[in-house]
Tab-separated table of C-alpha atoms and ligand atoms in Angstrom:
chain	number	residue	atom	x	y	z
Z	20	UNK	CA	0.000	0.000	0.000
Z	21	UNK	CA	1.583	3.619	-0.968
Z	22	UNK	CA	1.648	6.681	1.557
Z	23	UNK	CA	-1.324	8.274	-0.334
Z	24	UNK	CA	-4.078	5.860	0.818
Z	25	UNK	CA	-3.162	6.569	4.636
Z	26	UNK	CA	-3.312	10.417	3.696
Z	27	UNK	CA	-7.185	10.773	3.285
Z	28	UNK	CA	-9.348	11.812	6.665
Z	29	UNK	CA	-13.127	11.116	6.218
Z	30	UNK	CA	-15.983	11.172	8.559
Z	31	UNK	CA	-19.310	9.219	7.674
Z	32	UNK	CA	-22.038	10.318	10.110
Z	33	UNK	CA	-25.014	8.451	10.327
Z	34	UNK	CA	-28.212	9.421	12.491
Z	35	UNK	CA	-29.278	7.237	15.369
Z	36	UNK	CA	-32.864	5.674	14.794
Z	37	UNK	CA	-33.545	8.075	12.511
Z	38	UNK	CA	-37.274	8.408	11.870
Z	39	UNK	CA	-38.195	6.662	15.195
Z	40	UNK	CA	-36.100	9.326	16.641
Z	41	UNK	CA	-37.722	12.391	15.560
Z	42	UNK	CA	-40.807	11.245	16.905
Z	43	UNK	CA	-39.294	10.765	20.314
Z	44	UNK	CA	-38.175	14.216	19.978
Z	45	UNK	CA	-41.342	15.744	19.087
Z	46	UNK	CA	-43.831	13.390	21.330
Z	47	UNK	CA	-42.297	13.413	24.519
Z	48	UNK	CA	-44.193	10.580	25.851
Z	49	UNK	CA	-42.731	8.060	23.294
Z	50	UNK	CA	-39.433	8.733	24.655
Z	51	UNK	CA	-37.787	5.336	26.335
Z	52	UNK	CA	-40.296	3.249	24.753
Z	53	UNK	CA	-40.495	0.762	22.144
Z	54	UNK	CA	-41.258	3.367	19.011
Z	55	UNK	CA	-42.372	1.487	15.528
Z	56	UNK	CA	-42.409	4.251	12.347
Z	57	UNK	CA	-43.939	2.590	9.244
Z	58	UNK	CA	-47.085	0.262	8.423
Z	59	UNK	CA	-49.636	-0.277	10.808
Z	60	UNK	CA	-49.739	-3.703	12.665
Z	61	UNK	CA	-52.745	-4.887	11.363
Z	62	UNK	CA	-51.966	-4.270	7.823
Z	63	UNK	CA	-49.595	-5.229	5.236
Z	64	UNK	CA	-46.819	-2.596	5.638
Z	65	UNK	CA	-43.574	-2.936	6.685
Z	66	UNK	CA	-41.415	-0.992	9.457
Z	67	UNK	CA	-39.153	1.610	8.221
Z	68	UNK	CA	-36.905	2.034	11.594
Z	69	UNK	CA	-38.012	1.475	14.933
Z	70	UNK	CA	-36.144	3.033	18.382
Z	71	UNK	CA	-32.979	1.478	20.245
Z	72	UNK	CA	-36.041	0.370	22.670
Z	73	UNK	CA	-37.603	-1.695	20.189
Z	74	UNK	CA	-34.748	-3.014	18.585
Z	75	UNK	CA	-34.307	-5.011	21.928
Z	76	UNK	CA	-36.883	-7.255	21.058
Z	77	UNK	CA	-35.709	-8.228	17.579
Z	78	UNK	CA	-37.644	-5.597	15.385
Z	79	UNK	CA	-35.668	-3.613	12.303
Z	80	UNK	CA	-36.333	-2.255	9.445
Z	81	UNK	CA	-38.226	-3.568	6.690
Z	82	UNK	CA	-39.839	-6.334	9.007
Z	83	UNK	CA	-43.364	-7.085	8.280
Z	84	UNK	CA	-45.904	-4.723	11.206
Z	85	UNK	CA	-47.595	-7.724	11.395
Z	86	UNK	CA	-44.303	-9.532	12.177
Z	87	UNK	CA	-43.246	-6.494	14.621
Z	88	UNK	CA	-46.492	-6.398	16.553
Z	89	UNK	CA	-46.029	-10.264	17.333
Z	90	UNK	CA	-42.465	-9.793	18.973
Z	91	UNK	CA	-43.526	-7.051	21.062
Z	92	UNK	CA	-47.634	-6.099	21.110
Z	93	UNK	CA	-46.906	-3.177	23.692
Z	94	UNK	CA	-44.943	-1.218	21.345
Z	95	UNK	CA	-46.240	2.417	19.896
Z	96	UNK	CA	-46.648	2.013	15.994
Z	97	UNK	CA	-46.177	5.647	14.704
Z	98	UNK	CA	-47.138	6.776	11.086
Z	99	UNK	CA	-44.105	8.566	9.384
Z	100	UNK	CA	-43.766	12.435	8.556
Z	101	UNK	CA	-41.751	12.352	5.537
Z	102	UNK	CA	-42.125	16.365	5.871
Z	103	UNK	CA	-40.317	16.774	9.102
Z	104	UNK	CA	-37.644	13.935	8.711
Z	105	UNK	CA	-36.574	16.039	4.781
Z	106	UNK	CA	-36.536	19.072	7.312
Z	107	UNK	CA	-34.265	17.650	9.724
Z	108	UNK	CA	-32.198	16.306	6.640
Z	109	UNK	CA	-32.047	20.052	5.390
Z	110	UNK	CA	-30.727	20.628	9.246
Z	111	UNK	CA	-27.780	18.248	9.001
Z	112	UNK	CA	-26.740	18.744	5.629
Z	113	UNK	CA	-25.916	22.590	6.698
Z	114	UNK	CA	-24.250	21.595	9.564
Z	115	UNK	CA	-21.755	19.595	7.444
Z	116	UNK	CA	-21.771	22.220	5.179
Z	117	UNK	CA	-20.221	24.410	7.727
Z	118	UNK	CA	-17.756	22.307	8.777
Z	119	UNK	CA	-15.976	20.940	5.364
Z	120	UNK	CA	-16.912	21.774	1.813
Z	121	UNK	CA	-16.409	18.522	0.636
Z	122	UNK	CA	-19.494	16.446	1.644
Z	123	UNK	CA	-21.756	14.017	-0.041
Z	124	UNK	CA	-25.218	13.024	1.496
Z	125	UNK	CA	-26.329	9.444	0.633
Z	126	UNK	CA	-29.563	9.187	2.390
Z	127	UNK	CA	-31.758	11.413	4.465
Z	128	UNK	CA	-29.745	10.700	7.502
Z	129	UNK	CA	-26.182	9.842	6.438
Z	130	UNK	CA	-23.467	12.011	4.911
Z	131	UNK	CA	-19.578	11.557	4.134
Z	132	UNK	CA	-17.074	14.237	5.361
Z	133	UNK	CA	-13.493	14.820	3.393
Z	134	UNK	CA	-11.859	16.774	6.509
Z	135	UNK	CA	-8.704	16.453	5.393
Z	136	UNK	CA	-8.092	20.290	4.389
Z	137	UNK	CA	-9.993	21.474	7.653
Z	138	UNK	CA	-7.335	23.106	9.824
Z	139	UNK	CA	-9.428	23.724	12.641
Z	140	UNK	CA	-9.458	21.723	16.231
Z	141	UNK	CA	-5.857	20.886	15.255
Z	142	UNK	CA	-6.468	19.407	11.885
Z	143	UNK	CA	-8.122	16.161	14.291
Z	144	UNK	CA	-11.168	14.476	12.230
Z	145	UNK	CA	-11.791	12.502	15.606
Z	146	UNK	CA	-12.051	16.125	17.063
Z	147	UNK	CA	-14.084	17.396	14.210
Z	148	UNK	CA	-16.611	14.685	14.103
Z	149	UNK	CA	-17.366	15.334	17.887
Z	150	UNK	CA	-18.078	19.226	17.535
Z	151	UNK	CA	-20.500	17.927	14.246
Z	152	UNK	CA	-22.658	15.632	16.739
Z	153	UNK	CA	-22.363	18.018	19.174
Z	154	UNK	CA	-24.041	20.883	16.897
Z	155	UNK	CA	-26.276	17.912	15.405
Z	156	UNK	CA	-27.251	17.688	18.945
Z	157	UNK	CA	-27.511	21.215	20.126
Z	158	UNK	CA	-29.560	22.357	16.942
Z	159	UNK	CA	-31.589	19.281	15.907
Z	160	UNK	CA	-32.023	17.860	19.547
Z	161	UNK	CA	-30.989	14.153	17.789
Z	162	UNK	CA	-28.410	12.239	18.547
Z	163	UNK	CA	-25.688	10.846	15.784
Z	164	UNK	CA	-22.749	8.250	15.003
Z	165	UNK	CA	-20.083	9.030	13.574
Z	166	UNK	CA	-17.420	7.180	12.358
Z	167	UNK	CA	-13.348	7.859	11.354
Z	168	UNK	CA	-11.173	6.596	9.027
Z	169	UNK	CA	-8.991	7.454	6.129
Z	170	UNK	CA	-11.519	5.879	3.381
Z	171	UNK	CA	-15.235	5.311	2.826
Z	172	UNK	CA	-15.349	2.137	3.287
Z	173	UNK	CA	-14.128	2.422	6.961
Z	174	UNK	CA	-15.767	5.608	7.922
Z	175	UNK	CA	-18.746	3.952	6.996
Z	176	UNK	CA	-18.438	0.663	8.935
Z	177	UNK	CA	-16.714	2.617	11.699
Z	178	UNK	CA	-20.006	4.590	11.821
Z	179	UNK	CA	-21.742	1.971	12.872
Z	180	UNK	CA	-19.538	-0.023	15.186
Z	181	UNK	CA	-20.533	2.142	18.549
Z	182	UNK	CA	-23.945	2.920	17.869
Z	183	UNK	CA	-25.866	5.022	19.211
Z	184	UNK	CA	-24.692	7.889	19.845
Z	185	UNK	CA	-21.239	6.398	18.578
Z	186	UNK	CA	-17.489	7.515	17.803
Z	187	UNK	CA	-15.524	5.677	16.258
Z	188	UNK	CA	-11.729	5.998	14.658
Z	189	UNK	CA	-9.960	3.068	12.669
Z	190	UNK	CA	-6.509	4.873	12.144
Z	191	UNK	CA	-4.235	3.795	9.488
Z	192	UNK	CA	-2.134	1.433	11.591
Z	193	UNK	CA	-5.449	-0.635	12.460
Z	194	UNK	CA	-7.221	-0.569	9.179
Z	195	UNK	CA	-5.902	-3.785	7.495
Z	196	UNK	CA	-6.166	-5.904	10.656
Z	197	UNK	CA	-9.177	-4.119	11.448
Z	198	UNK	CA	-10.681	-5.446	8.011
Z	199	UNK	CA	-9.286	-8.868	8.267
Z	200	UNK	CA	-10.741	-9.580	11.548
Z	201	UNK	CA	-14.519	-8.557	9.953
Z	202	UNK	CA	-17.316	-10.404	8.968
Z	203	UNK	CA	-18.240	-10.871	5.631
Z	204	UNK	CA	-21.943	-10.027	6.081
Z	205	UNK	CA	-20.249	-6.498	7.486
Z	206	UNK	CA	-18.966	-5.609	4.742
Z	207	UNK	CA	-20.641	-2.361	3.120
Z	208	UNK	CA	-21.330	-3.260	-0.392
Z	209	UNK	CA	-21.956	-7.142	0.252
Z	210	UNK	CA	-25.375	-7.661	0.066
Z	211	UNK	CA	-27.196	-11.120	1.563
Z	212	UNK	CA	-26.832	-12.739	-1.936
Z	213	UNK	CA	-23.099	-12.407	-2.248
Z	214	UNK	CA	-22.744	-13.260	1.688
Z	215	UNK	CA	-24.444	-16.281	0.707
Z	216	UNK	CA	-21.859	-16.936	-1.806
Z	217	UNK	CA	-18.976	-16.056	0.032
Z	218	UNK	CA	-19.745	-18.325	2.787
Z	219	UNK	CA	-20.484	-21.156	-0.013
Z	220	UNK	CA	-16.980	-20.535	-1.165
Z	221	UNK	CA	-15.452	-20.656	2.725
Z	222	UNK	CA	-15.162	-17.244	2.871
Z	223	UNK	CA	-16.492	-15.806	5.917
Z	224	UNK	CA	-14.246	-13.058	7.040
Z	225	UNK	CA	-11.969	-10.408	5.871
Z	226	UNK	CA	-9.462	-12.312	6.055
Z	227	UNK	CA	-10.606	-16.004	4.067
Z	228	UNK	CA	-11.270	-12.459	1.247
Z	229	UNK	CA	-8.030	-11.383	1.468
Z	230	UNK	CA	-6.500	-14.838	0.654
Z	231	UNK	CA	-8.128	-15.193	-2.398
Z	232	UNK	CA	-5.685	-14.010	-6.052
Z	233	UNK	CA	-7.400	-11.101	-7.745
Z	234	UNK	CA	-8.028	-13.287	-10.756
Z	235	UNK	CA	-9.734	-15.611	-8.844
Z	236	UNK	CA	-11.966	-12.759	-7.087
Z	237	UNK	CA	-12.986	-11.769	-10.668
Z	238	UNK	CA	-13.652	-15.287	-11.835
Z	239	UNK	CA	-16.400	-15.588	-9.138
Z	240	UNK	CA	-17.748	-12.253	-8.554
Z	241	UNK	CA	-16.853	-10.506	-11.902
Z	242	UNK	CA	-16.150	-6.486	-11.994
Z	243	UNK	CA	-16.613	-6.226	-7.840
Z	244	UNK	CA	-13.348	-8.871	-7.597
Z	245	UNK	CA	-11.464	-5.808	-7.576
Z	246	UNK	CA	-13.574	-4.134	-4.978
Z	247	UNK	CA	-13.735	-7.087	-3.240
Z	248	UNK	CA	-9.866	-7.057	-3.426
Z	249	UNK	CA	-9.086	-4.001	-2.458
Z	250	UNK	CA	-11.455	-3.252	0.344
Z	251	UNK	CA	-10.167	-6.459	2.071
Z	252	UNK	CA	-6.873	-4.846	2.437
Z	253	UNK	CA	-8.105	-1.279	3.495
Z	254	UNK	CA	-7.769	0.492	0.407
Z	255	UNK	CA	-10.421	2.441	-1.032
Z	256	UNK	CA	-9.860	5.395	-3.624
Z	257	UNK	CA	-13.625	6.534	-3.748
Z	258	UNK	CA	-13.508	10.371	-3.514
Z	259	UNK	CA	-16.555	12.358	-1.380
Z	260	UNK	CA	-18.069	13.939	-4.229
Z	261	UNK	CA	-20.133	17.063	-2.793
Z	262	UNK	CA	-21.704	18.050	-6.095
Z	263	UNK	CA	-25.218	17.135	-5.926
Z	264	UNK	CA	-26.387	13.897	-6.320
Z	265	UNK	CA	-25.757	13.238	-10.193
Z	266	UNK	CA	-28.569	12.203	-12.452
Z	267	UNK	CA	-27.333	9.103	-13.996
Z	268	UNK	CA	-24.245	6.922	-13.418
Z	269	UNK	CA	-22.945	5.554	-16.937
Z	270	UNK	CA	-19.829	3.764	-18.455
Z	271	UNK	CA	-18.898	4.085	-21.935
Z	272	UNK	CA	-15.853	2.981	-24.002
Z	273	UNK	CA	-14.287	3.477	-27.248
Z	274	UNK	CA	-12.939	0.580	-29.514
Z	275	UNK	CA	-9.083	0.454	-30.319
Z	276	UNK	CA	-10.844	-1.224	-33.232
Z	277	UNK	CA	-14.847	-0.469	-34.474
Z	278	UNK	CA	-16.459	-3.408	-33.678
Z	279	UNK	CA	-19.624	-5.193	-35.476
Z	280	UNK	CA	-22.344	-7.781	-34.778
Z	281	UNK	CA	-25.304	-8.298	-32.458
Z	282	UNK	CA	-23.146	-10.771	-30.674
Z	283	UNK	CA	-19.750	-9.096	-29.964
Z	284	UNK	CA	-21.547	-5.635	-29.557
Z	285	UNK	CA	-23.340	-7.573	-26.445
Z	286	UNK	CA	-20.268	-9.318	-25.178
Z	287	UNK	CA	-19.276	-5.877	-24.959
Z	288	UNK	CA	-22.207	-4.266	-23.043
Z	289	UNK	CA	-22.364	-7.014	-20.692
Z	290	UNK	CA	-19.011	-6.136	-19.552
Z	291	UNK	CA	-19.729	-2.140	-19.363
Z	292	UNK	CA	-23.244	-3.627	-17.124
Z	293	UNK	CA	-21.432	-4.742	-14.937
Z	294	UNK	CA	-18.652	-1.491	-14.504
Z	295	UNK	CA	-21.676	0.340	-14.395
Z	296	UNK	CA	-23.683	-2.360	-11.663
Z	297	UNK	CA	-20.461	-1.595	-9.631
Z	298	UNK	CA	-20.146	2.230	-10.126
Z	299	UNK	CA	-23.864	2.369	-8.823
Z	300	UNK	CA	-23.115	0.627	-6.071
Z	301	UNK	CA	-20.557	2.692	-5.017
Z	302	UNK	CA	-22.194	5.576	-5.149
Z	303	UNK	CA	-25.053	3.373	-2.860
Z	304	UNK	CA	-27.984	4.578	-5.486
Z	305	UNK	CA	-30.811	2.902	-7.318
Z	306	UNK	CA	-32.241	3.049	-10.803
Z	307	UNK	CA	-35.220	2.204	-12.283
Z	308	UNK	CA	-33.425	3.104	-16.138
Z	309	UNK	CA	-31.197	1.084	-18.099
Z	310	UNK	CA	-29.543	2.913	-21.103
Z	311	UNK	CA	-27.619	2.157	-23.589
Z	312	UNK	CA	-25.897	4.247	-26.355
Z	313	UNK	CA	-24.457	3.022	-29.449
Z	314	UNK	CA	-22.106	5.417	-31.405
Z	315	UNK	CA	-21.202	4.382	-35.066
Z	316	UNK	CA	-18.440	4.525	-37.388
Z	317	UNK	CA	-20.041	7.642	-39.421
Z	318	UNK	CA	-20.149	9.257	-35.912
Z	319	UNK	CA	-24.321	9.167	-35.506
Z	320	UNK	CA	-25.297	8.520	-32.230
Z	321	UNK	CA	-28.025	6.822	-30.288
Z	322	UNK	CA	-29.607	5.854	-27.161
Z	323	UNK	CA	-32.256	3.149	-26.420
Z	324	UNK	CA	-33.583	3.111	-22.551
Z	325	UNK	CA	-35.790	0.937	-20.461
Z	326	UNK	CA	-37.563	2.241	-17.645
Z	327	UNK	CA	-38.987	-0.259	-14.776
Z	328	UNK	CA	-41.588	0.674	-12.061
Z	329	UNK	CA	-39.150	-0.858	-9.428
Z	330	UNK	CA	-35.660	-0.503	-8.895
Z	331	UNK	CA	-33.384	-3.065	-10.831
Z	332	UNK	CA	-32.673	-5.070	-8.488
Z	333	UNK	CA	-29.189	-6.707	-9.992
Z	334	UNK	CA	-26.992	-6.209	-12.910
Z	335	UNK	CA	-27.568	-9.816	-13.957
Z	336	UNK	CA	-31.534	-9.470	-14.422
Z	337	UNK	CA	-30.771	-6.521	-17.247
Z	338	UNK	CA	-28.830	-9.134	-19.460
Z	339	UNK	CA	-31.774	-9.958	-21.673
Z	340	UNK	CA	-32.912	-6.045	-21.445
Z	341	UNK	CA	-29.685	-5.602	-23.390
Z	342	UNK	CA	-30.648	-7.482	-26.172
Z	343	UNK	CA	-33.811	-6.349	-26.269
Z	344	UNK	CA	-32.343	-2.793	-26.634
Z	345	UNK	CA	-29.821	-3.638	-29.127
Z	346	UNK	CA	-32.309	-5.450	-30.847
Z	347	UNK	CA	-33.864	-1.862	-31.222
Z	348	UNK	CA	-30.551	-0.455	-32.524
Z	349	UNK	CA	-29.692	-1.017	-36.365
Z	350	UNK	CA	-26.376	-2.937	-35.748
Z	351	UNK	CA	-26.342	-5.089	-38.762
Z	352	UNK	CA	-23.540	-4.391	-41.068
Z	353	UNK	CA	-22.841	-1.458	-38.987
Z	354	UNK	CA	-19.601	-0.885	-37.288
Z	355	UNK	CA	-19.369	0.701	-33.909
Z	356	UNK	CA	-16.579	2.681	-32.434
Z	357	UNK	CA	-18.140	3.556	-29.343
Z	358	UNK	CA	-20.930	1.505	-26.739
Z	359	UNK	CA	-22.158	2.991	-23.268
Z	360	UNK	CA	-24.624	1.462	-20.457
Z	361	UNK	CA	-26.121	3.889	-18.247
Z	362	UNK	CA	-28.540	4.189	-14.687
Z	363	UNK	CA	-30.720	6.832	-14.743
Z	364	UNK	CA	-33.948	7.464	-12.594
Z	365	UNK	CA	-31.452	7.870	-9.589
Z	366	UNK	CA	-32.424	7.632	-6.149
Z	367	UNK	CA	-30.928	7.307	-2.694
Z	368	UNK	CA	-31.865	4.041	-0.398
Z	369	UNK	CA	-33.968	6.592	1.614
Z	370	UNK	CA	-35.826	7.494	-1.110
Z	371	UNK	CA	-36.250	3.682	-1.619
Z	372	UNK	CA	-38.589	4.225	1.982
Z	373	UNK	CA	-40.589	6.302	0.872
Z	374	UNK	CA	-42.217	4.161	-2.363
Z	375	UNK	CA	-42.444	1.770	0.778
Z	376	UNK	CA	-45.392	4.246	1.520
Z	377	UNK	CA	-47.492	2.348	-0.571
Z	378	UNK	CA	-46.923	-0.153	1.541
Z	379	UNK	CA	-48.172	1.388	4.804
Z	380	UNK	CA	-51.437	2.019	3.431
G	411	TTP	P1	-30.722	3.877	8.723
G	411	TTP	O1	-29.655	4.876	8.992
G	411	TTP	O2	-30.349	2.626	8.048
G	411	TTP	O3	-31.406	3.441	10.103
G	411	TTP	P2	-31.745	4.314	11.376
G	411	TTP	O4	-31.214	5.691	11.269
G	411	TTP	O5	-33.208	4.240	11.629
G	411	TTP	O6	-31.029	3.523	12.545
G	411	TTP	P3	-29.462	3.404	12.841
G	411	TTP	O7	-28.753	4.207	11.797
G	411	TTP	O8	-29.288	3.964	14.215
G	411	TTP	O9	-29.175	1.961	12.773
G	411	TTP	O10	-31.879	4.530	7.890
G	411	TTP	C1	-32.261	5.894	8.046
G	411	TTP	C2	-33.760	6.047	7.901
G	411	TTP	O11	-34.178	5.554	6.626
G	411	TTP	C3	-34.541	5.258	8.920
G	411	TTP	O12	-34.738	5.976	10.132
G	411	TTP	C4	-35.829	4.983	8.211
G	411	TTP	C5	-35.451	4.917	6.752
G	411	TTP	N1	-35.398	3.512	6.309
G	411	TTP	C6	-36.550	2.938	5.774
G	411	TTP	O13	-37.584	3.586	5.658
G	411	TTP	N2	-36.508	1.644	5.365
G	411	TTP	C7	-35.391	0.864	5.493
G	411	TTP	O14	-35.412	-0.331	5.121
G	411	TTP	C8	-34.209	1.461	6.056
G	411	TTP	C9	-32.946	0.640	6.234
G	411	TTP	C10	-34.266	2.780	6.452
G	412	MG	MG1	-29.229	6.007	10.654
């Protein structure tokens, strides 16, 4: 590992029970009780968050009411107020705002910090991300984790290690260890499905990960190998990006050679899926729009998209979308020079809650 991956300070900061605790703020009596935000118990909804108080009995998010009510009948089932929770999301965002320029939100309630220009309480992110959950605190009367590192990927799972009301720094010196010593299923970025896979293949910490050649990463998991790779050694180059949260997250490349035929031209926009899949990922957004964009030999351009009432769930499922949508594209006798596959219809996992609203009626 070179000096410049150990140079990078980040803070991910992550509220505490979120929804559940807003309510607690504004309803005074629902404080130190079992709080359930989402569905009603009787119907078919689901629970968005619930309070440290009701997590006690084995309730989380996106658990059936129904399923919630059973494990603990006495608890409060509140509806949500999307209104007030964007407000308090407004709140937080200008906190961080004031504290480093480079920030990037990626939900209502969780944002990443690049401190590593701020020269003020002594340069110290552990310092820094205390004052931001104290003025969290002071103005917002809610309680946050944060979490220290000198990447994403650790910020973020630092975040969560001392929750609520958490701090948490993984210097440089621990990072690697830190990672080897982790669970699989703790790994940001490894959903239940790859867990699954990982654990088929032996691989159950960060360590069994780390073992494994890069070649044989990508043989089994494709483009995220290399994640995979690199995360299980600490290293992770994603920048904070504070623009706002782009529109559409797309991968295109240019042949050394044009290239022709319905079959090659999808070989080729598999493999740009799944850069794409990854890049998506990363930036921890969904889509509902696959695009893809087709530039010819004489130059002409095109695009041919497919929009989807629900979020695409994995790169794999878009494979015969692809064909479908070169299908639409004249590719016979055509050379191309140039092929692209896009996201668009962007949203954050939080916004992901709120088409869970339909589910709470
Ligand atoms: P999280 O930060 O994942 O959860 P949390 O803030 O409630 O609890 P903690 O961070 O302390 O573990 O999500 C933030 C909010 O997003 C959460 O309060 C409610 C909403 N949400 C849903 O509506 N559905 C979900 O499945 C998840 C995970 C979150
Ligand atoms: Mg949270």
């Amino acid at each position: 590992m070179n000096a410049g991956e150990h140079n990078r300070k980040i803070i991910h900061v992550d509220m505490d029970a979120f929804f559940a605790a807003v309510e607690q703020r504004d309803h005074p009596h629902y404080r130190d009780k079992p709080i359930i935000v989402g569905g009603k118990p009787n119907s078919r909804g689901v629970v968005a968050t619930c309070s440290y108080q009701a997590r006690r009995f084995g309730i989380h998010s996106a658990m059936p009411s129904s399923q919630a009510y059973r494990l603990c009948p006495q608890a409060i089932f509140v509806r949500p107020r999307f209104d007030v929770y964007k407000q308090v999301s407004a709140q937080i965002r200008e906190i961080f705002a004031s504290f480093s320029s480079v920030y990037e939100p990626v939900s209502l309630d969780e944002a990443y910090l690049d401190v590593s220009a701020v020269t003020q309480y002594k340069g110290s992110a552990t310092l820094i991300a205390k004052a931001i959950k104290q003025k969290i605190l002071a103005q917002t009367g809610l309680v946050a984790s944060a979490g220290v590192s000198y990447n994403k990927f650790l910020a973020k799972i630092a975040s969560d290690m001392d929750k609520p009301d958490g701090l948490y720094l993984i210097t440089p010196e621990e990072g690697e260890l830190f990672v080897e010593n982790l669970e699989i299923g703790k790994f940001h970025g490894i959903g239940r499905a790859t867990e699954k896979k990982m654990h088929d293949l032996n691989i159950f910490t960060g360590k069994d990960l780390k073992a494994l050649p890069l070649a044989q990463l990508e043989y089994y998991f494709g483009k995220s190998g290399k994640y995979y790779f690199h995360i299980s050694r600490g290293v992770d180059h994603r920048p904070v990006v504070n623009s706002r949260i782009s529109k559409s997250v797309s991968v295109e490349t240019t042949f050394a050679e044009d290239i022709s035929g319905q079959e090659e031209i999808l070989c080729q926009l598999h493999i740009l899926l799944e850069d794409a899949w990854v890049k998506l990922q990363g930036k921890q957004m969904i889509a509902r729009t696959l695009v893809i964009k087709v530039k010819y030999q004489d130059f002409e351009q095109i695009t041919r998209s497919r929009t989807f009432s629900n979020p695409i769930g994995h790169a794999l499922n878009m494979k015969t979308v692809l064909a479908e949508l070169i299908a639409e594209a004249d590719t016979s006798g055509r050379k191309v020079r140039l092929l692209g596959v896009g996201f668009s219809s962007l949203s954050t996992r939080s916004a992901l809650a709120f088409k869970q609203m339909d589910l709470f009626e």
